[in-house]
PDB file of C-alpha atoms in Angstrom:
ATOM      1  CA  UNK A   1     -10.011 -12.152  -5.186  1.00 35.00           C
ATOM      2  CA  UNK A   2      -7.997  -8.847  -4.550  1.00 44.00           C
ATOM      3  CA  UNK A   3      -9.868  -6.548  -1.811  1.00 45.00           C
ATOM      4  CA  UNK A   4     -10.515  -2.791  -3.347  1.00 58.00           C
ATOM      5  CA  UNK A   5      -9.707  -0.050  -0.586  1.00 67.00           C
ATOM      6  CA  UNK A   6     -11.924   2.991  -1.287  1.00 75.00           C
ATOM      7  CA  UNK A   7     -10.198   5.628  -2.679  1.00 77.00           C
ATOM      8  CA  UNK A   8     -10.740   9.028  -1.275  1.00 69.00           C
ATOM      9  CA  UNK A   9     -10.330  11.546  -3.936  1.00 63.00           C
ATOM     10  CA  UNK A  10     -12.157  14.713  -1.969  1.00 63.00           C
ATOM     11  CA  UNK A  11     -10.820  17.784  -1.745  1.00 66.00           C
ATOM     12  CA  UNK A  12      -8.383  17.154  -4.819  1.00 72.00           C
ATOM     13  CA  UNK A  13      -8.456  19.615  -7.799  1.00 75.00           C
ATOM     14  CA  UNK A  14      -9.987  18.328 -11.353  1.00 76.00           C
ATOM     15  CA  UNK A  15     -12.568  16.530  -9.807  1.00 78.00           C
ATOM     16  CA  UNK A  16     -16.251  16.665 -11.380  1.00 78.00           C
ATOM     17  CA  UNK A  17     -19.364  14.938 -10.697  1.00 70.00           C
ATOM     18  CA  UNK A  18     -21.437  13.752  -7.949  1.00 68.00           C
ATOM     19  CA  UNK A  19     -18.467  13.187  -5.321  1.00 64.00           C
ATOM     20  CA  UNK A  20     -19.883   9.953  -3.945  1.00 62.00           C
ATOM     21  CA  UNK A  21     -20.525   7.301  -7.365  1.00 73.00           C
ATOM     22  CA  UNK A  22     -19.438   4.084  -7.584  1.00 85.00           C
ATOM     23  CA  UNK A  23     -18.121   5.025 -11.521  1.00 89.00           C
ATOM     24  CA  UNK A  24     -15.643   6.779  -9.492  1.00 89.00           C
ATOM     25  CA  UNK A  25     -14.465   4.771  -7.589  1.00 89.00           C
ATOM     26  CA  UNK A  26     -13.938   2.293 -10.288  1.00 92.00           C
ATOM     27  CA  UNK A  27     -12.485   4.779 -12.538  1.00 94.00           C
ATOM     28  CA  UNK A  28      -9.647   4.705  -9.515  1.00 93.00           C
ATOM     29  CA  UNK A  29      -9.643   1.375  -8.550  1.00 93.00           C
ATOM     30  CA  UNK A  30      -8.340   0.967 -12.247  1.00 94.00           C
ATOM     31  CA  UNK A  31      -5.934   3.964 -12.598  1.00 94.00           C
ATOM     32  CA  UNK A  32      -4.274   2.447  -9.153  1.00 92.00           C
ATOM     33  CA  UNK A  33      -4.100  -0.793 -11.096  1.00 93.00           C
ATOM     34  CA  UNK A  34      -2.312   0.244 -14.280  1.00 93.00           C
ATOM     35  CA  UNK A  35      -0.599   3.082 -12.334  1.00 94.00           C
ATOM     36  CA  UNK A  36       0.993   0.152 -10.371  1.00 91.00           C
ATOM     37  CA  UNK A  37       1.563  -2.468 -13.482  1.00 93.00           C
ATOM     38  CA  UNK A  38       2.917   0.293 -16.209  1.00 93.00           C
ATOM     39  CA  UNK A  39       3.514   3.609 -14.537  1.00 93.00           C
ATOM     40  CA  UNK A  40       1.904   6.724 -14.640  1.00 93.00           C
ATOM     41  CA  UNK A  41       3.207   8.085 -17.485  1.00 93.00           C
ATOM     42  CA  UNK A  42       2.791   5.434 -19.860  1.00 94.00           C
ATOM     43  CA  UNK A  43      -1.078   5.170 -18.578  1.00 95.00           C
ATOM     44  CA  UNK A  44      -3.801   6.826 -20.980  1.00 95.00           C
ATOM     45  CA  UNK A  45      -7.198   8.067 -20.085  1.00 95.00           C
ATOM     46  CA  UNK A  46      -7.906   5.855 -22.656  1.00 95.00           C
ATOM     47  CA  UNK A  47      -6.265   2.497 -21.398  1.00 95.00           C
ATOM     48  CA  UNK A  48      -7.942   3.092 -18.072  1.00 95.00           C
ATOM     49  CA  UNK A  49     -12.068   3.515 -19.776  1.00 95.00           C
ATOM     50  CA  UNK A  50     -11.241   0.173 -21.914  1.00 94.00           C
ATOM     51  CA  UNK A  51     -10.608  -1.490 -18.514  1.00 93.00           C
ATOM     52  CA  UNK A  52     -13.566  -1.049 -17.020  1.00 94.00           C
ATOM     53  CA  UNK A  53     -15.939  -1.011 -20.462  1.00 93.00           C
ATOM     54  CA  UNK A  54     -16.170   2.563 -20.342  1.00 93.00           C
ATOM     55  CA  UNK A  55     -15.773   5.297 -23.188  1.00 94.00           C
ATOM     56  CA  UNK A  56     -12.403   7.940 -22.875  1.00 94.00           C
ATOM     57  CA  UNK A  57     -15.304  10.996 -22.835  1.00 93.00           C
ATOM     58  CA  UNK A  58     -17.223   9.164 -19.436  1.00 93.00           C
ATOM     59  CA  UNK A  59     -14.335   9.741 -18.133  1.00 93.00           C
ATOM     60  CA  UNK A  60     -14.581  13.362 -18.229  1.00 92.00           C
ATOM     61  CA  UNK A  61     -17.610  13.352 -16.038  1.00 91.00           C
ATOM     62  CA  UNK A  62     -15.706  12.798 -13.297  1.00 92.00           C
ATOM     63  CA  UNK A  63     -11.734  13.889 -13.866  1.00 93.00           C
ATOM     64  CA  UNK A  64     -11.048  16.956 -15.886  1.00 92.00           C
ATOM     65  CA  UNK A  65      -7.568  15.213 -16.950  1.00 92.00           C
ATOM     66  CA  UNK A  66      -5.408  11.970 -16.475  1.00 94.00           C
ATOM     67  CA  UNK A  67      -3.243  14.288 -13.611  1.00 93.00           C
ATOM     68  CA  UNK A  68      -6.614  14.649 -12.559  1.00 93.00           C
ATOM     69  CA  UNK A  69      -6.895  11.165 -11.349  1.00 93.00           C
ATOM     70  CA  UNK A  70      -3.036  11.332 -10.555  1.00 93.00           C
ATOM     71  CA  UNK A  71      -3.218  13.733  -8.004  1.00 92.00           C
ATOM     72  CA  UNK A  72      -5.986  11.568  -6.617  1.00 91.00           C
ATOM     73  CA  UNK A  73      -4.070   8.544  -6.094  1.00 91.00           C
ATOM     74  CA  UNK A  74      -0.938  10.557  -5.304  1.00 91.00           C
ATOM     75  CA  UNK A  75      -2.755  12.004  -2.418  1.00 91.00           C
ATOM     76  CA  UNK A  76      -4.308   8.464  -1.608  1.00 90.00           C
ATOM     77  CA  UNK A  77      -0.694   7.228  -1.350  1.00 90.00           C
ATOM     78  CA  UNK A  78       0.813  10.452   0.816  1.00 92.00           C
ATOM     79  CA  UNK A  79      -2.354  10.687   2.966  1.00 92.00           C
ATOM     80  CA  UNK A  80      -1.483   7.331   3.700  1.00 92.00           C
ATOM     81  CA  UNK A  81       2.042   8.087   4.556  1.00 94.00           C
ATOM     82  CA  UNK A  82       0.781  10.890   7.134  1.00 95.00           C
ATOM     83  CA  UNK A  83      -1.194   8.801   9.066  1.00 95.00           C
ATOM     84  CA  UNK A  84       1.573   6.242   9.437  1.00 96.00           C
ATOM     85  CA  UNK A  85       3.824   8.853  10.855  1.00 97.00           C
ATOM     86  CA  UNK A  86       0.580   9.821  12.597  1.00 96.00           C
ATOM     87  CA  UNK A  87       0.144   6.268  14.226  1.00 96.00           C
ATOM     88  CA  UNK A  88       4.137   6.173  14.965  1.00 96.00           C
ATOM     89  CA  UNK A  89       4.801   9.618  16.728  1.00 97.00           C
ATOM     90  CA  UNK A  90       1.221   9.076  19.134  1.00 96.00           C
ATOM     91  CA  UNK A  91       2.782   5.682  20.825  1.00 97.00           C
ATOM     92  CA  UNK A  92       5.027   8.436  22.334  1.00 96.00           C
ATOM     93  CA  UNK A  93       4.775  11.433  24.597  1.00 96.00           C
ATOM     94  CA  UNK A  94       8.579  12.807  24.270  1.00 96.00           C
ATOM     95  CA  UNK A  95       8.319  15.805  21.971  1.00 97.00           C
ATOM     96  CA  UNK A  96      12.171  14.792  21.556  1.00 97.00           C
ATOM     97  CA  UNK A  97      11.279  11.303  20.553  1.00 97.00           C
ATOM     98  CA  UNK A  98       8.243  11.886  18.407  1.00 97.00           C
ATOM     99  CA  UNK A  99      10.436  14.491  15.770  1.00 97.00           C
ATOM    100  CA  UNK A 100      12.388  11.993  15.621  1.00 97.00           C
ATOM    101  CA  UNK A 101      10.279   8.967  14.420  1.00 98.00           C
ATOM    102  CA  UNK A 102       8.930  11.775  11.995  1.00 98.00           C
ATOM    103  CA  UNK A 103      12.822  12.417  10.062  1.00 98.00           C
ATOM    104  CA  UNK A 104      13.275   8.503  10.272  1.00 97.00           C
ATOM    105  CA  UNK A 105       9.782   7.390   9.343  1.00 97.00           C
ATOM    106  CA  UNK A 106       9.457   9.496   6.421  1.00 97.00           C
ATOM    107  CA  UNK A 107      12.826   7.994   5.113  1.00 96.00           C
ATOM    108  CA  UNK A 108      11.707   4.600   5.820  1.00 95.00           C
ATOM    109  CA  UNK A 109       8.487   4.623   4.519  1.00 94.00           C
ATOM    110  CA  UNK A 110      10.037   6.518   0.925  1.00 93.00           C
ATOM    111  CA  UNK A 111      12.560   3.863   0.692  1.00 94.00           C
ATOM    112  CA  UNK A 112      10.157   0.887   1.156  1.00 92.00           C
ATOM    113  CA  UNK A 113       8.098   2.913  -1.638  1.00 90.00           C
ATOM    114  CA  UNK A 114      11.118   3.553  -3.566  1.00 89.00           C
ATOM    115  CA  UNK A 115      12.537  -0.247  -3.162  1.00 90.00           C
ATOM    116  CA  UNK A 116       9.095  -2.060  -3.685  1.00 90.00           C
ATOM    117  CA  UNK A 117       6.709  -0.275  -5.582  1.00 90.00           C
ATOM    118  CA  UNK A 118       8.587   1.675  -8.317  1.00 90.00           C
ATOM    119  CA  UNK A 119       5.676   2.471 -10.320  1.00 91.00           C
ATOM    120  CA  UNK A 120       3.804   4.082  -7.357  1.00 90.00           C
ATOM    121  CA  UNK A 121       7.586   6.065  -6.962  1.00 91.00           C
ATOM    122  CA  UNK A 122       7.395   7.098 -10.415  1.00 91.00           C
ATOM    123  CA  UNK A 123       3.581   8.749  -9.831  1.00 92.00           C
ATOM    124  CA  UNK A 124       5.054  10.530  -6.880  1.00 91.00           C
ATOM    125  CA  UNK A 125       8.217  11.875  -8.967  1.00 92.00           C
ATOM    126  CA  UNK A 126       6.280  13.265 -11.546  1.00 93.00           C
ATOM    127  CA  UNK A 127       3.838  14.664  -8.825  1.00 92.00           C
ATOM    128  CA  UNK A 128       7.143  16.602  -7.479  1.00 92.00           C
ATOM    129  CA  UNK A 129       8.172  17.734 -10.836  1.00 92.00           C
ATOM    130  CA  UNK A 130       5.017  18.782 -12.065  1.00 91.00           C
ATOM    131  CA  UNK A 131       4.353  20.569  -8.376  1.00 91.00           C
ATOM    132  CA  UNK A 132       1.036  19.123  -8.161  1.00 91.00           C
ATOM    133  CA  UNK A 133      -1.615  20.000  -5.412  1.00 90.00           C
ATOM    134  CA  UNK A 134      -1.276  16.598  -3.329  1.00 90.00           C
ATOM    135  CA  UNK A 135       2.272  17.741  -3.031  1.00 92.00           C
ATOM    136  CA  UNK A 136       1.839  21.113  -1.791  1.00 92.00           C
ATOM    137  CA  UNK A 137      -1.228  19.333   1.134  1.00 92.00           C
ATOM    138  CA  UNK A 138       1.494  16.728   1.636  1.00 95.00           C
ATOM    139  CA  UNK A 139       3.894  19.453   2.860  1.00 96.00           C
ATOM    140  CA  UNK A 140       1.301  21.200   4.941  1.00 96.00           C
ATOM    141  CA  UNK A 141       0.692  18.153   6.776  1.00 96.00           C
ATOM    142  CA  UNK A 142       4.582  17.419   7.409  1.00 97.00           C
ATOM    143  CA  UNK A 143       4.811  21.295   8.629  1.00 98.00           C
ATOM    144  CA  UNK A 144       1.104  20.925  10.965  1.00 98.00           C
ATOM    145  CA  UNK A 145       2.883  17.742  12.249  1.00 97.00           C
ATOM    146  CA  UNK A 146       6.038  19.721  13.067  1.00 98.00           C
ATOM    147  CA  UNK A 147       4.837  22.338  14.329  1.00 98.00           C
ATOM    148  CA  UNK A 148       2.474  20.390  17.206  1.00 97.00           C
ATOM    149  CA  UNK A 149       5.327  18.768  18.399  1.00 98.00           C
ATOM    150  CA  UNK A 150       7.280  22.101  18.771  1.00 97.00           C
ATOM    151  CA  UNK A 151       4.507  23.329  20.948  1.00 97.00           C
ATOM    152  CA  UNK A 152       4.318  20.107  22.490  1.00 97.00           C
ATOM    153  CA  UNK A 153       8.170  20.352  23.389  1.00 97.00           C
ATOM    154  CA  UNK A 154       7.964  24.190  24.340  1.00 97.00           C
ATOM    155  CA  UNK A 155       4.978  23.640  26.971  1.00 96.00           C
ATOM    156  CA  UNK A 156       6.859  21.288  28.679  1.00 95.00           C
ATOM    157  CA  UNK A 157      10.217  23.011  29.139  1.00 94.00           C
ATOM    158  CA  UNK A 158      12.257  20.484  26.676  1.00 94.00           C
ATOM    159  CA  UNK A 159      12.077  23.104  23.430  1.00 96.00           C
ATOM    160  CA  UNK A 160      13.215  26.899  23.377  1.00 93.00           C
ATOM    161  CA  UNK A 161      10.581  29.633  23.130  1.00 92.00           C
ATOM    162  CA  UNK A 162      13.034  32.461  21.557  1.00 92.00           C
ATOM    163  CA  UNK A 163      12.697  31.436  17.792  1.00 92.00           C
ATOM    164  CA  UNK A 164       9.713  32.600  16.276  1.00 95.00           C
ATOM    165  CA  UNK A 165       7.033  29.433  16.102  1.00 96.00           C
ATOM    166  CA  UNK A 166       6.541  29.363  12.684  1.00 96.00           C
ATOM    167  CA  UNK A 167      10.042  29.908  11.397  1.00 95.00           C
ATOM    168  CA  UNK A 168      11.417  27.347  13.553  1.00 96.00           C
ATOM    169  CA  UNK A 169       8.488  24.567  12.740  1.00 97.00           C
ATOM    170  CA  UNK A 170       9.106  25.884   8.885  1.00 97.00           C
ATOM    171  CA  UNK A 171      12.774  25.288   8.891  1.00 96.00           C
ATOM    172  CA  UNK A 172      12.181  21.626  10.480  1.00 97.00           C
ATOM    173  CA  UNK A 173       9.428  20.492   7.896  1.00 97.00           C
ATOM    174  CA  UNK A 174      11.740  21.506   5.298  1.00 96.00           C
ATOM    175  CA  UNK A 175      14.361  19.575   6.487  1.00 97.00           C
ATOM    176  CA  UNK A 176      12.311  16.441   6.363  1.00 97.00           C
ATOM    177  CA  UNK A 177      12.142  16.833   2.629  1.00 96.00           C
ATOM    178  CA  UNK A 178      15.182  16.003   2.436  1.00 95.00           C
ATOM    179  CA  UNK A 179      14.094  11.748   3.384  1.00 96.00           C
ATOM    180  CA  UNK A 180      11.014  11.890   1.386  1.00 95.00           C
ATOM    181  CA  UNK A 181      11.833  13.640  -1.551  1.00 94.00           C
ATOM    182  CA  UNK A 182      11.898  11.002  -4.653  1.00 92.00           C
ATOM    183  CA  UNK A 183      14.513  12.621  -6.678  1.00 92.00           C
ATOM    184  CA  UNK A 184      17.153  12.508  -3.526  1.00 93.00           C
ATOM    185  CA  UNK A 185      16.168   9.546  -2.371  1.00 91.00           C
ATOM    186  CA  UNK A 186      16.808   7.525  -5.716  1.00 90.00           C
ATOM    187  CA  UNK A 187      19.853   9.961  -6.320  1.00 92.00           C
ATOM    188  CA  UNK A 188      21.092   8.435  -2.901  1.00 91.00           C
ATOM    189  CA  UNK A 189      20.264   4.779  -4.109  1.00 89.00           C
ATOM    190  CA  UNK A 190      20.198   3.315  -0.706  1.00 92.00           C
ATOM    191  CA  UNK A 191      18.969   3.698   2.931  1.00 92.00           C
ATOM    192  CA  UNK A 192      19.348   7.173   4.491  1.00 94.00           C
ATOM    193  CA  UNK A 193      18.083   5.620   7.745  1.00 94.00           C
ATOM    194  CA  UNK A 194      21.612   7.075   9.864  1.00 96.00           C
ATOM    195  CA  UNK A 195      21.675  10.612   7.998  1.00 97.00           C
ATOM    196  CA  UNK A 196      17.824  11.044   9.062  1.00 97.00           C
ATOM    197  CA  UNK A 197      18.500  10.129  12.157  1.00 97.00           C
ATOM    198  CA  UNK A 198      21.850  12.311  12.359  1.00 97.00           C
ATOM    199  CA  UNK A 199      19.640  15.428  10.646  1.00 97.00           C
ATOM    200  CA  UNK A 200      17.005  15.054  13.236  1.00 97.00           C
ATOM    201  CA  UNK A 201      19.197  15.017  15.968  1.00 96.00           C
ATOM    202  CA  UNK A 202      20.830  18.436  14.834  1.00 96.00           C
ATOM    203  CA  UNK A 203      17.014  19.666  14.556  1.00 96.00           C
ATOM    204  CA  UNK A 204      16.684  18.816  18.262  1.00 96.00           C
ATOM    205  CA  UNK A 205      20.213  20.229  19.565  1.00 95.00           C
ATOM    206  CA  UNK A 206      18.686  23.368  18.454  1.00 93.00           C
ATOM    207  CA  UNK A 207      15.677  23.137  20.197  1.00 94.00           C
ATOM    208  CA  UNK A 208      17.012  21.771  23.323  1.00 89.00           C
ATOM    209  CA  UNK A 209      20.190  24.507  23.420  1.00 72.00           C
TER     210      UNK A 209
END
């Protein structure tokens, strides 16, 4: 018998309803399962109440839409990608080292999404297109991210203090979009592992000159 992983759906716009109920939760527990089996666009509101003997209006009580209850999985997916970067860039103290495991490990961890779960992709695209909320938190934790390590590098001598903090940690986290962005990763239709790599490198040349 599968395992269910709680879904954490706080802080995401459309939400309604006591916060902590188990009809949440399995309200999610089956958009993540037809979200993964037939894409989010071709899901209904509709296909996910039958699944779980529920009526399409129920489901109102706790998502004010079906993008509702895509931006929570969306955000359930990219939170998850954030902590693995998270996990990656704390096994090292080189501020050199760590923006560089955060350029490669976004790329990796996109194309293993991209390569292996293609409906979970196509959420993410739409998410992108549509400019969704989980999108815009997603970015703000890539720039937070950046931006600790460029303080990180600049207490310890390794990083320049000239350019302005926030323009420089700005400039790198948009960089990074360019290895976890779905559109430009399937566009590339294979492994950007060396151009990350190469990009971040540049990133660091310019904090190190």
């Amino acid at each position: 018998m599968k395992q269910e992983t709680t879904i954490d759906a706080g802080g995401v716009s459309g939400q309604r309803g006591p916060v902590d109920h188990k009809r949440r939760q399995q309200i999610l527990q089956a958009a993540d399962e037809y979200f993964r089996l037939y894409g989010y666009r071709k899901t209904t509101l509709a296909d996910i109440a039958k699944s779980i003997h529920l009526s399409t209006p129920y489901i109102y009580k706790f998502f004010d839409s079906k993008q509702a209850i895509g931006e929570a999985m969306c955000w359930h997916c990219l939170s998850a990608v954030l902590s693995e970067i998270e996990k990656s860039i704390s096994a090292t103290k080189s501020p050199v080292e760590k923006l560089r495991r955060v350029f490669t490990g976004l790329e990796g961890i996109t194309w293993r999404l991209l390569k292996e779960q293609r409906k979970i992709h196509e959420m993410v695209s739409v998410s992108f297109e549509e400019r969704w909320e989980s999108i815009a938190r997603f970015q703000e934790g890539i720039f937070q991210m950046v931006r600790k390590i460029v303080v990180q590098g600049r207490a310890s001598g390794e990083f320049e203090r000239k350019t302005p903090l926030e323009e420089t940690s700005r400039a790198i986290s948009r960089m990074t979009e360019l290895f976890y962005h779905p559109t430009l990763m399937e566009q590339a239709g294979k492994s950007q592992e060396e151009e990350a790599l190469a990009v971040a490198n540049v990133a660091i040349r310019s904090l190190t000159a």
